[in-house]
Tab-separated table of C-alpha atoms (C1' of nucleotides) in Angstrom:
chain	number	residue	atom	x	y	z
A	628	MET	CA	0.000	0.000	0.000
A	629	ALA	CA	3.005	2.284	0.432
A	630	MET	CA	1.684	4.180	3.436
A	631	ALA	CA	2.010	7.911	2.902
A	632	SER	CA	5.587	8.689	3.793
A	633	ALA	CA	4.953	12.193	2.509
A	634	SER	CA	8.258	12.423	0.703
A	635	THR	CA	7.909	10.099	-2.266
A	636	GLY	CA	7.575	11.027	-5.866
A	637	ARG	CA	9.235	13.889	-7.626
A	638	PRO	CA	10.952	16.228	-5.218
A	639	ARG	CA	9.240	19.492	-4.383
A	640	ALA	CA	10.174	22.368	-6.643
A	641	SER	CA	11.038	24.623	-3.720
A	642	GLY	CA	12.289	23.314	-0.416
A	643	SER	CA	9.698	25.381	1.393
A	644	SER	CA	8.068	22.593	3.376
A	645	LEU	CA	9.614	23.762	6.625
A	646	THR	CA	7.039	22.026	8.781
A	647	GLY	CA	7.904	18.856	6.955
A	648	GLN	CA	4.334	17.620	7.144
A	649	GLY	CA	3.769	17.084	3.462
A	650	THR	CA	2.143	18.925	0.631
A	651	ARG	CA	-1.394	18.439	1.796
A	652	ALA	CA	-0.657	20.185	5.065
A	653	ASP	CA	1.118	22.934	3.157
A	654	ILE	CA	-1.998	23.547	1.097
A	655	LEU	CA	-4.151	23.721	4.205
A	656	ALA	CA	-1.744	26.141	5.837
A	657	ALA	CA	-1.699	28.284	2.731
A	658	GLY	CA	-5.482	28.199	2.614
A	659	ALA	CA	-5.774	29.266	6.228
A	660	ALA	CA	-3.497	32.224	5.618
A	661	LEU	CA	-5.009	33.327	2.337
A	662	PHE	CA	-8.694	32.783	3.107
A	663	CYS	CA	-8.279	34.804	6.299
A	664	THR	CA	-6.541	37.724	4.646
A	665	GLU	CA	-7.805	37.800	1.065
A	666	GLY	CA	-11.168	36.148	1.564
A	667	TYR	CA	-12.473	33.043	-0.160
A	668	GLY	CA	-13.513	34.507	-3.474
A	669	GLY	CA	-10.418	36.663	-3.432
A	670	THR	CA	-8.121	33.667	-3.260
A	671	SER	CA	-7.398	31.989	-6.575
A	672	THR	CA	-6.296	28.413	-6.919
A	673	HIS	CA	-3.152	29.817	-8.463
A	674	ALA	CA	-2.344	31.927	-5.416
A	675	LEU	CA	-3.251	29.032	-3.155
A	676	ALA	CA	-0.875	26.715	-4.976
A	677	ALA	CA	1.892	29.300	-5.082
A	678	ALA	CA	1.644	29.847	-1.341
A	679	ALA	CA	1.836	26.091	-0.855
A	680	GLY	CA	4.899	25.851	-3.056
A	681	ILE	CA	3.319	23.829	-5.857
A	682	ARG	CA	1.791	24.491	-9.262
A	683	GLN	CA	-1.847	25.317	-9.659
A	684	ALA	CA	-2.730	22.068	-11.382
A	685	SER	CA	-1.154	19.992	-8.611
A	686	LEU	CA	-3.796	21.281	-6.252
A	687	TYR	CA	-6.367	19.048	-7.886
A	688	HIS	CA	-4.421	15.979	-6.981
A	689	TYR	CA	-5.085	16.608	-3.287
A	690	PHE	CA	-8.395	18.437	-3.242
A	691	GLY	CA	-11.446	18.639	-5.427
A	692	GLY	CA	-11.064	22.374	-5.464
A	693	LYS	CA	-10.966	25.495	-3.345
A	694	GLN	CA	-14.136	24.650	-1.503
A	695	ALA	CA	-12.758	21.271	-0.408
A	696	VAL	CA	-9.764	23.023	1.132
A	697	LEU	CA	-11.959	25.429	3.047
A	698	LEU	CA	-14.316	22.694	4.210
A	699	GLU	CA	-11.459	20.640	5.585
A	700	LEU	CA	-10.088	23.674	7.380
A	701	LEU	CA	-13.474	24.398	8.908
A	702	LEU	CA	-14.075	20.861	10.085
A	703	GLY	CA	-10.604	20.657	11.529
A	704	THR	CA	-11.277	23.790	13.502
A	705	VAL	CA	-14.543	22.810	15.152
A	706	GLN	CA	-13.426	19.316	16.023
A	707	PRO	CA	-11.179	20.184	18.980
A	708	SER	CA	-13.965	22.326	20.403
A	709	LEU	CA	-16.456	19.507	20.053
A	710	GLU	CA	-14.142	17.047	21.760
A	711	THR	CA	-13.551	19.343	24.695
A	712	ALA	CA	-17.278	19.992	24.953
A	713	ALA	CA	-18.019	16.271	25.001
A	714	GLN	CA	-15.476	15.724	27.745
A	715	LEU	CA	-16.934	18.505	29.829
A	716	LEU	CA	-20.533	17.357	29.375
A	717	ALA	CA	-19.603	13.973	30.808
A	718	ARG	CA	-18.083	15.492	33.947
A	719	ASP	CA	-19.851	16.067	37.219
A	720	GLU	CA	-18.277	19.296	38.404
A	721	HIS	CA	-20.556	22.251	38.957
A	722	PRO	CA	-22.050	23.338	35.590
A	723	ALA	CA	-20.773	26.882	35.955
A	724	VAL	CA	-17.222	25.612	36.377
A	725	ARG	CA	-17.551	23.422	33.313
A	726	LEU	CA	-18.992	26.286	31.290
A	727	TRP	CA	-16.100	28.460	32.408
A	728	ALA	CA	-13.635	25.825	31.253
A	729	LEU	CA	-15.350	25.442	27.885
A	730	CYS	CA	-15.240	29.182	27.291
A	731	VAL	CA	-11.571	29.403	28.178
A	732	SER	CA	-10.745	26.432	25.988
A	733	ASP	CA	-12.601	27.792	22.970
A	734	ALA	CA	-11.256	31.298	23.419
A	735	ARG	CA	-7.768	29.870	23.481
A	736	LEU	CA	-8.371	27.875	20.335
A	737	LEU	CA	-9.648	30.947	18.548
A	738	ALA	CA	-6.703	32.997	19.731
A	739	ALA	CA	-4.135	30.376	18.744
A	740	GLY	CA	-2.429	29.925	15.423
A	741	GLU	CA	-0.535	32.355	13.275
A	742	HIS	CA	-3.574	33.501	11.363
A	743	SER	CA	-6.750	33.398	13.393
A	744	ILE	CA	-8.354	30.424	11.770
A	745	GLY	CA	-11.651	31.278	13.432
A	746	SER	CA	-11.745	34.096	10.927
A	747	LEU	CA	-13.007	31.511	8.489
A	748	TYR	CA	-16.265	31.370	10.447
A	749	LEU	CA	-17.016	34.870	9.258
A	750	LEU	CA	-16.751	34.303	5.528
A	751	PRO	CA	-20.026	35.105	3.766
A	752	GLU	CA	-19.468	32.227	1.378
A	753	LEU	CA	-20.165	29.801	4.226
A	754	ALA	CA	-23.847	30.138	3.462
A	755	ASP	CA	-23.273	27.856	0.490
A	756	GLU	CA	-24.781	24.457	1.062
A	757	ARG	CA	-21.511	22.764	0.274
A	758	PHE	CA	-20.409	23.772	3.760
A	759	ALA	CA	-23.438	22.223	5.431
A	760	PRO	CA	-21.311	19.548	7.175
A	761	PHE	CA	-19.516	22.322	8.998
A	762	HIS	CA	-22.714	24.002	10.087
A	763	GLU	CA	-23.981	20.749	11.514
A	764	ARG	CA	-20.918	20.383	13.733
A	765	ARG	CA	-21.198	23.998	14.688
A	766	ALA	CA	-24.815	23.492	15.736
A	767	GLU	CA	-23.702	20.581	17.912
A	768	LEU	CA	-21.287	22.877	19.670
A	769	GLU	CA	-24.014	25.388	20.313
A	770	THR	CA	-26.151	22.623	21.765
A	771	ALA	CA	-23.349	21.751	24.153
A	772	TYR	CA	-23.192	25.343	25.325
A	773	ARG	CA	-26.963	25.429	25.733
A	774	THR	CA	-26.920	22.258	27.787
A	775	LEU	CA	-24.352	23.649	30.171
A	776	VAL	CA	-26.143	26.976	30.434
A	777	ALA	CA	-29.391	25.173	31.199
A	778	ALA	CA	-27.666	23.121	33.887
A	779	CYS	CA	-26.658	26.393	35.514
A	780	GLY	CA	-30.316	27.123	36.103
A	781	VAL	CA	-30.631	29.974	33.640
A	782	ASP	CA	-34.245	30.596	32.670
A	783	ASP	CA	-33.709	31.007	28.889
A	784	PRO	CA	-30.817	28.693	27.967
A	785	GLY	CA	-31.091	29.430	24.254
A	786	ALA	CA	-30.607	33.157	24.692
A	787	GLY	CA	-27.993	32.584	27.372
A	788	ALA	CA	-25.943	30.326	25.144
A	789	ALA	CA	-26.162	32.880	22.347
A	790	LEU	CA	-24.794	35.580	24.623
A	791	VAL	CA	-21.988	33.386	25.887
A	792	LEU	CA	-21.036	32.369	22.368
A	793	ALA	CA	-21.093	36.007	21.331
A	794	LEU	CA	-18.402	36.796	23.869
A	795	VAL	CA	-16.278	33.808	22.938
A	796	GLU	CA	-16.572	34.216	19.185
A	797	ASN	CA	-15.684	37.870	19.337
A	798	VAL	CA	-12.117	36.845	20.058
A	799	ILE	CA	-11.887	36.457	16.299
A	800	LEU	CA	-12.625	40.111	15.631
A	801	GLN	CA	-10.524	41.234	18.565
A	802	ARG	CA	-7.535	39.426	17.137
A	803	ARG	CA	-8.146	40.927	13.742
A	804	ARG	CA	-8.015	44.403	15.227
A	805	GLY	CA	-4.911	43.806	17.291
A	806	ALA	CA	-4.925	42.116	20.669
A	807	ALA	CA	-7.606	39.958	22.198
A	808	LEU	CA	-8.740	39.808	25.812
A	809	ALA	CA	-7.434	37.004	27.976
A	810	PRO	CA	-9.519	33.814	27.702
A	811	GLU	CA	-10.077	33.770	31.470
A	812	ARG	CA	-11.438	37.263	31.261
A	813	ILE	CA	-13.924	36.253	28.594
A	814	ALA	CA	-15.024	33.214	30.560
A	815	GLU	CA	-15.698	35.350	33.621
A	816	ALA	CA	-17.673	37.778	31.506
A	817	ALA	CA	-19.665	34.855	30.125
A	818	LEU	CA	-20.780	33.848	33.584
A	819	ARG	CA	-21.531	37.415	34.508
A	820	VAL	CA	-23.744	37.823	31.467
A	821	LEU	CA	-25.792	34.904	32.764
A	822	ALA	CA	-26.157	36.673	36.127
A	823	LEU	CA	-23.943	34.047	37.760
A	824	ASP	CA	-21.123	34.629	40.200
A	825	PRO	CA	-17.827	33.991	38.385
A	826	SER	CA	-15.593	33.939	41.447
A	827	GLU	CA	-15.874	30.268	42.362
A	828	ALA	CA	-15.664	29.121	38.752
A	829	ALA	CA	-12.547	31.184	38.185
A	830	ALA	CA	-11.067	29.588	41.282
A	831	SER	CA	-11.701	25.923	40.512
A	832	GLY	CA	-11.805	26.204	36.715
A	833	PRO	CA	-8.076	26.059	36.006
A	834	ALA	CA	-7.765	22.739	37.823
A	835	LEU	CA	-10.548	21.239	35.739
A	836	LEU	CA	-8.985	22.607	32.584
A	837	ALA	CA	-5.614	21.108	33.429
A	838	ASP	CA	-7.287	17.762	34.102
A	839	LEU	CA	-8.664	17.540	30.563
A	840	GLY	CA	-5.307	17.283	28.863
C	957	MET	CA	-25.512	72.849	-13.976
C	958	ALA	CA	-28.554	70.608	-14.290
C	959	MET	CA	-28.676	69.414	-10.690
C	960	ALA	CA	-29.017	65.660	-10.537
C	961	SER	CA	-32.672	64.977	-11.032
C	962	ALA	CA	-31.766	61.300	-11.177
C	963	SER	CA	-33.995	60.599	-14.151
C	964	THR	CA	-32.278	62.292	-17.036
C	965	GLY	CA	-30.486	60.689	-19.886
C	966	ARG	CA	-31.337	57.482	-21.647
C	967	PRO	CA	-34.078	55.540	-19.889
C	968	ARG	CA	-33.090	52.503	-17.886
C	969	ALA	CA	-33.053	49.294	-19.868
C	970	SER	CA	-35.257	47.534	-17.353
C	971	GLY	CA	-37.817	49.373	-15.309
C	972	SER	CA	-36.445	47.762	-12.179
C	973	SER	CA	-35.772	50.914	-10.194
C	974	LEU	CA	-38.699	50.258	-7.907
C	975	THR	CA	-37.345	52.427	-5.123
C	976	GLY	CA	-37.119	55.207	-7.651
C	977	GLN	CA	-33.988	56.576	-5.995
C	978	GLY	CA	-31.772	56.506	-9.030
C	979	THR	CA	-29.119	54.254	-10.411
C	980	ARG	CA	-26.503	55.084	-7.835
C	981	ALA	CA	-28.739	53.908	-5.028
C	982	ASP	CA	-29.576	50.797	-7.027
C	983	ILE	CA	-25.893	49.957	-7.270
C	984	LEU	CA	-25.425	50.422	-3.538
C	985	ALA	CA	-28.413	48.232	-2.797
C	986	ALA	CA	-27.109	45.567	-5.136
C	987	GLY	CA	-23.707	45.799	-3.504
C	988	ALA	CA	-25.165	45.393	-0.035
C	989	ALA	CA	-27.029	42.288	-1.093
C	990	LEU	CA	-24.202	40.683	-3.048
C	991	PHE	CA	-21.277	41.513	-0.783
C	992	CYS	CA	-23.188	40.064	2.163
C	993	THR	CA	-24.101	36.830	0.441
C	994	GLU	CA	-21.329	36.183	-2.079
C	995	GLY	CA	-18.503	38.041	-0.393
C	996	TYR	CA	-16.432	40.842	-1.840
C	997	GLY	CA	-14.041	38.872	-3.995
C	998	GLY	CA	-16.905	36.612	-4.970
C	999	THR	CA	-18.892	39.474	-6.419
C	1000	SER	CA	-17.915	40.490	-9.934
C	1001	THR	CA	-18.572	43.904	-11.384
C	1002	HIS	CA	-20.706	42.107	-13.932
C	1003	ALA	CA	-22.923	40.551	-11.267
C	1004	LEU	CA	-23.047	43.828	-9.407
C	1005	ALA	CA	-24.213	45.670	-12.490
C	1006	ALA	CA	-26.719	42.985	-13.390
C	1007	ALA	CA	-28.275	43.152	-9.921
C	1008	ALA	CA	-28.491	46.915	-10.255
C	1009	GLY	CA	-30.165	46.611	-13.628
C	1010	ILE	CA	-27.399	48.163	-15.692
C	1011	ARG	CA	-24.505	46.966	-17.832
C	1012	GLN	CA	-21.133	46.240	-16.348
C	1013	ALA	CA	-19.403	49.160	-18.009
C	1014	SER	CA	-21.978	51.650	-16.738
C	1015	LEU	CA	-20.783	50.915	-13.220
C	1016	TYR	CA	-17.649	52.916	-13.874
C	1017	HIS	CA	-19.644	56.009	-14.539
C	1018	TYR	CA	-20.813	56.108	-10.917
C	1019	PHE	CA	-17.995	54.474	-8.998
C	1020	GLY	CA	-14.291	54.043	-9.438
C	1021	GLY	CA	-14.764	50.329	-8.982
C	1022	LYS	CA	-15.967	47.632	-6.638
C	1023	GLN	CA	-13.981	48.946	-3.715
C	1024	ALA	CA	-15.560	52.394	-3.999
C	1025	VAL	CA	-18.994	50.814	-3.735
C	1026	LEU	CA	-18.052	48.878	-0.623
C	1027	LEU	CA	-16.377	51.869	1.007
C	1028	GLU	CA	-19.456	54.011	0.530
C	1029	LEU	CA	-21.630	51.271	1.986
C	1030	LEU	CA	-19.366	50.967	5.011
C	1031	LEU	CA	-19.218	54.671	5.718
C	1032	GLY	CA	-22.961	54.972	5.346
C	1033	THR	CA	-23.401	52.246	7.914
C	1034	VAL	CA	-21.209	53.628	10.715
C	1035	GLN	CA	-22.460	57.155	10.366
C	1036	PRO	CA	-25.848	56.695	12.080
C	1037	SER	CA	-24.109	54.930	14.958
C	1038	LEU	CA	-21.619	57.763	15.333
C	1039	GLU	CA	-24.358	60.377	15.363
C	1040	THR	CA	-26.310	58.568	18.029
C	1041	ALA	CA	-23.159	58.131	20.084
C	1042	ALA	CA	-22.360	61.836	19.832
C	1043	GLN	CA	-25.856	62.720	20.987
C	1044	LEU	CA	-25.629	60.396	23.959
C	1045	LEU	CA	-22.181	61.601	25.007
C	1046	ALA	CA	-23.543	65.145	25.262
C	1047	ARG	CA	-26.360	64.097	27.574
C	1048	ASP	CA	-26.313	64.136	31.350
C	1049	GLU	CA	-28.378	61.107	32.193
C	1050	HIS	CA	-26.728	58.361	34.222
C	1051	PRO	CA	-23.899	56.791	32.136
C	1052	ALA	CA	-25.355	53.321	32.477
C	1053	VAL	CA	-28.638	54.495	31.002
C	1054	ARG	CA	-26.855	56.152	28.105
C	1055	LEU	CA	-24.783	53.050	27.478
C	1056	TRP	CA	-27.949	50.982	27.504
C	1057	ALA	CA	-29.488	53.279	24.929
C	1058	LEU	CA	-26.422	53.167	22.709
C	1059	CYS	CA	-26.398	49.381	22.766
C	1060	VAL	CA	-30.068	49.167	21.895
C	1061	SER	CA	-29.674	51.693	19.109
C	1062	ASP	CA	-26.715	49.928	17.536
C	1063	ALA	CA	-28.237	46.493	17.923
C	1064	ARG	CA	-31.316	47.770	16.119
C	1065	LEU	CA	-29.267	49.233	13.309
C	1066	LEU	CA	-27.445	45.961	12.861
C	1067	ALA	CA	-30.676	44.015	12.886
C	1068	ALA	CA	-32.393	46.322	10.397
C	1069	GLY	CA	-32.352	46.165	6.645
C	1070	GLU	CA	-33.170	43.348	4.295
C	1071	HIS	CA	-29.649	42.001	4.193
C	1072	SER	CA	-27.753	42.565	7.398
C	1073	ILE	CA	-25.462	45.297	6.223
C	1074	GLY	CA	-23.332	44.873	9.335
C	1075	SER	CA	-22.210	41.674	7.673
C	1076	LEU	CA	-19.865	43.866	5.685
C	1077	TYR	CA	-17.866	44.459	8.862
C	1078	LEU	CA	-16.804	40.844	8.775
C	1079	LEU	CA	-15.306	40.776	5.293
C	1080	PRO	CA	-11.625	39.812	5.402
C	1081	GLU	CA	-10.902	42.227	2.572
C	1082	LEU	CA	-11.497	45.127	4.951
C	1083	ALA	CA	-7.888	44.825	6.036
C	1084	ASP	CA	-6.948	46.528	2.787
C	1085	GLU	CA	-5.723	50.038	3.399
C	1086	ARG	CA	-8.194	51.442	0.920
C	1087	PHE	CA	-10.814	50.994	3.621
C	1088	ALA	CA	-8.831	52.926	6.208
C	1089	PRO	CA	-11.406	55.759	6.296
C	1090	PHE	CA	-13.950	53.270	7.544
C	1091	HIS	CA	-11.686	51.927	10.248
C	1092	GLU	CA	-11.086	55.431	11.528
C	1093	ARG	CA	-14.795	56.031	12.007
C	1094	ARG	CA	-15.137	52.652	13.567
C	1095	ALA	CA	-12.384	53.472	16.059
C	1096	GLU	CA	-14.252	56.661	16.964
C	1097	LEU	CA	-17.291	54.588	17.782
C	1098	GLU	CA	-15.270	52.315	20.011
C	1099	THR	CA	-13.922	55.379	21.809
C	1100	ALA	CA	-17.469	56.518	22.471
C	1101	TYR	CA	-18.278	53.164	24.023
C	1102	ARG	CA	-15.125	53.309	26.124
C	1103	THR	CA	-15.974	56.787	27.360
C	1104	LEU	CA	-19.408	55.699	28.520
C	1105	VAL	CA	-18.049	52.541	30.116
C	1106	ALA	CA	-15.449	54.573	31.964
C	1107	ALA	CA	-18.122	56.968	33.178
C	1108	CYS	CA	-19.906	53.977	34.697
C	1109	GLY	CA	-16.936	53.522	37.002
C	1110	VAL	CA	-15.662	50.300	35.455
C	1111	ASP	CA	-12.034	49.674	36.368
C	1112	ASP	CA	-10.790	48.616	32.906
C	1113	PRO	CA	-12.850	50.622	30.377
C	1114	GLY	CA	-10.941	49.302	27.389
C	1115	ALA	CA	-11.714	45.671	28.171
C	1116	GLY	CA	-15.234	46.587	29.227
C	1117	ALA	CA	-15.957	48.342	25.966
C	1118	ALA	CA	-14.575	45.372	24.048
C	1119	LEU	CA	-16.944	43.027	25.876
C	1120	VAL	CA	-19.934	45.285	25.317
C	1121	LEU	CA	-19.129	45.660	21.635
C	1122	ALA	CA	-18.747	41.917	21.373
C	1123	LEU	CA	-22.323	41.452	22.494
C	1124	VAL	CA	-23.680	44.154	20.207
C	1125	GLU	CA	-21.719	43.124	17.124
C	1126	ASN	CA	-22.719	39.516	17.476
C	1127	VAL	CA	-26.176	40.510	16.296
C	1128	ILE	CA	-24.633	40.264	12.842
C	1129	LEU	CA	-23.827	36.581	13.220
C	1130	GLN	CA	-27.087	35.881	15.010
C	1131	ARG	CA	-29.009	37.305	12.080
C	1132	ARG	CA	-26.980	35.275	9.664
C	1133	ARG	CA	-27.916	32.091	11.492
C	1134	GLY	CA	-31.589	32.897	11.742
C	1135	ALA	CA	-33.050	35.107	14.433
C	1136	ALA	CA	-31.287	37.612	16.629
C	1137	LEU	CA	-31.911	38.406	20.274
C	1138	ALA	CA	-33.959	41.472	21.102
C	1139	PRO	CA	-31.839	44.647	21.278
C	1140	GLU	CA	-33.073	45.352	24.824
C	1141	ARG	CA	-31.910	41.927	25.845
C	1142	ILE	CA	-28.448	42.582	24.488
C	1143	ALA	CA	-28.247	45.957	26.184
C	1144	GLU	CA	-29.145	44.380	29.532
C	1145	ALA	CA	-26.509	41.728	29.001
C	1146	ALA	CA	-23.982	44.454	28.195
C	1147	LEU	CA	-24.538	46.067	31.579
C	1148	ARG	CA	-24.442	42.749	33.322
C	1149	VAL	CA	-21.105	41.925	31.747
C	1150	LEU	CA	-19.754	45.104	33.329
C	1151	ALA	CA	-21.028	43.937	36.719
C	1152	LEU	CA	-23.635	46.695	36.703
C	1153	ASP	CA	-27.295	46.407	37.648
C	1154	PRO	CA	-29.355	46.591	34.450
C	1155	SER	CA	-32.733	47.065	36.093
C	1156	GLU	CA	-32.768	50.835	36.412
C	1157	ALA	CA	-31.254	51.360	32.962
C	1158	ALA	CA	-33.851	49.109	31.387
C	1159	ALA	CA	-36.515	51.134	33.151
C	1160	SER	CA	-35.455	54.626	32.154
C	1161	GLY	CA	-33.638	53.736	28.947
C	1162	PRO	CA	-36.618	53.599	26.593
C	1163	ALA	CA	-37.587	57.163	27.484
C	1164	LEU	CA	-34.105	58.406	26.670
C	1165	LEU	CA	-34.118	56.461	23.441
C	1166	ALA	CA	-37.428	57.936	22.380
C	1167	ASP	CA	-36.122	61.401	23.158
C	1168	LEU	CA	-33.274	61.085	20.650
C	1169	GLY	CA	-35.461	60.921	17.584
Y	998	DT	C1'	-33.497	74.000	-33.522
Y	999	DT	C1'	-29.183	73.619	-31.815
Y	1000	DC	C1'	-26.039	72.938	-28.213
Y	1001	DA	C1'	-23.972	71.147	-24.022
Y	1002	DC	C1'	-24.430	67.692	-20.862
Y	1003	DT	C1'	-25.615	63.266	-18.637
Y	1004	DT	C1'	-26.483	58.648	-18.871
Y	1005	DT	C1'	-26.190	54.207	-20.845
Y	1006	DC	C1'	-24.999	51.271	-24.231
Y	1007	DT	C1'	-22.024	47.959	-27.379
Y	1008	DA	C1'	-17.676	46.300	-28.337
Y	1009	DT	C1'	-13.278	45.168	-27.152
Y	1010	DC	C1'	-8.806	44.591	-24.607
Y	1011	DA	C1'	-5.283	41.823	-22.076
Y	1012	DT	C1'	-5.398	39.099	-18.109
Y	1013	DT	C1'	-6.763	35.720	-15.110
Y	1014	DC	C1'	-9.823	32.216	-13.729
Y	1015	DG	C1'	-10.872	27.044	-12.626
Y	1016	DA	C1'	-10.271	22.767	-14.538
Y	1017	DC	C1'	-8.444	18.903	-17.221
Y	1018	DA	C1'	-5.254	15.766	-20.020
Y	1019	DG	C1'	-1.156	13.730	-20.358
Y	1020	DA	C1'	3.731	13.424	-19.711
Y	1021	DA	C1'	7.857	13.362	-16.697
Y	1022	DA	C1'	10.137	12.125	-12.445
Y	1023	DG	C1'	10.996	9.853	-8.663
Y	1024	DG	C1'	10.430	5.787	-4.829
Y	1025	DG	C1'	9.579	0.995	-3.195
Y	1026	DG	C1'	8.853	-3.810	-3.785
Y	1027	DT	C1'	9.907	-8.005	-6.042
S	524	DA	C1'	16.398	-5.065	-13.446
S	525	DC	C1'	11.651	-4.392	-13.803
S	526	DC	C1'	7.002	-2.701	-12.839
S	527	DC	C1'	3.636	-0.154	-10.218
S	528	DC	C1'	2.308	3.708	-7.822
S	529	DT	C1'	2.433	8.436	-6.259
S	530	DT	C1'	3.560	12.993	-7.037
S	531	DT	C1'	4.330	16.968	-9.782
S	532	DC	C1'	4.927	19.102	-13.817
S	533	DT	C1'	3.826	21.526	-18.571
S	534	DG	C1'	0.495	22.779	-21.635
S	535	DT	C1'	-3.940	23.949	-22.778
S	536	DC	C1'	-9.098	24.844	-22.770
S	537	DG	C1'	-13.255	27.940	-22.655
S	538	DA	C1'	-15.142	31.192	-19.756
S	539	DA	C1'	-14.993	35.089	-16.842
S	540	DT	C1'	-12.514	39.006	-14.981
S	541	DG	C1'	-11.735	44.405	-14.498
S	542	DA	C1'	-11.277	48.148	-17.224
S	543	DT	C1'	-11.406	51.418	-21.276
S	544	DA	C1'	-12.935	53.672	-25.615
S	545	DG	C1'	-16.307	55.461	-28.206
S	546	DA	C1'	-20.952	55.665	-29.996
S	547	DA	C1'	-25.977	56.230	-29.156
S	548	DA	C1'	-29.843	58.124	-26.702
S	549	DG	C1'	-32.025	60.996	-23.967
S	550	DT	C1'	-32.717	65.911	-21.166
S	551	DG	C1'	-32.999	70.850	-20.567
S	552	DA	C1'	-31.571	75.566	-21.685
S	553	DA	C1'	-30.376	79.111	-25.062
DNA sequence: TTCACTTTCTATCATTCGACAGAAAGGGGT
DNA sequence: ACCCCTTTCTGTCGAATGATAGAAAGTGAA
């Protein structure tokens, strides 16, 4: 089967693959950078390939097209959030503490990476039905938030979850404009917006977070 | 000089100008709709012209290009917010009440219109320096928020304003996903996130809002 | 009517787009 | 050595892109 050793075939034209993870990863990295800065429609397959260090036609060996690159980026971005959410839902700490941890975790994910990959969430082109798989996962994440908010005893969990997500998601725009608030700060604000006392969650939250791995 | 009566010259090919405001307004309306749904790079001058009911080349008679259309849309969108903010800063009601009113006003503006025009704020292409005039106005608005937050006695007005704006701006994404929270609800949450009591602001806020016109 | 002006059109330009076909270049297994 | 497979390339396609030039079609005032 010749398991992908990622360095077979004709050698790469430029020795740019510094991460050494293979061409496919290079394309994804290039897509993350370009889609975030130039937009989706503003990024041509040519530019995408050039940024990845390959020719335009070679792109089609790895992906069906631009939209396949974006979809994979999107799915890869929600997945860590979903996994953390699932872990936290199965726990039995106080709901407010778990919600705090989820907020911190997601805010960190959105703040991480060279180019804020969460920026992809904001692309208008995401309305296209080809990205429906992403929206499904995203809806699952929102459900997780709603479940935790409901467990906190908030009267309107739907609205509460929307407010909490608003604070967390805004990290994306904050990063775009310069510097973002500290994740812990956002998590505290999230509890405050639900009319909950953030002090105890902020105290025992870090331990829970460290326990997740 | 023949002041623009907006109906001179050769008659429009299609009688689509239902608003009757002239071709320029048609182009802006088409731009708002297309940029929000297809993105900036995803909208061609051809599509823009077609949606406005004119030919592609005629676009260049009214605007220097796509970017001029977007810039005018952006500036036209912040302006109402800035005017309301200026009015509220000159008032002498309690700061929390004025902040409440500003949040409600902006949330309403973002929720209004057929296509959420605030969606334009999220376009990645806005990083281009050609849109610098917009970012300046936008920074002024943030300063207004910060001033009001500071007047409320919050210890870190910069972070506070960022959190409040996060809640207000998220109306854009909420609309995109379906239905947005009520503006009053967001304003209350904004005060709560600052550890302020929203009850009195929610009580006397509507009167202030009605007084602005 | 004639003139100046505005608006909109058709036609065209070089460039770039996404996508495909097919060849070249290497590695690994036998 | 040979063959198979993967990777990457060059070359090319029709269609679409942004932009310009110049003509046609209308208005209102002199």
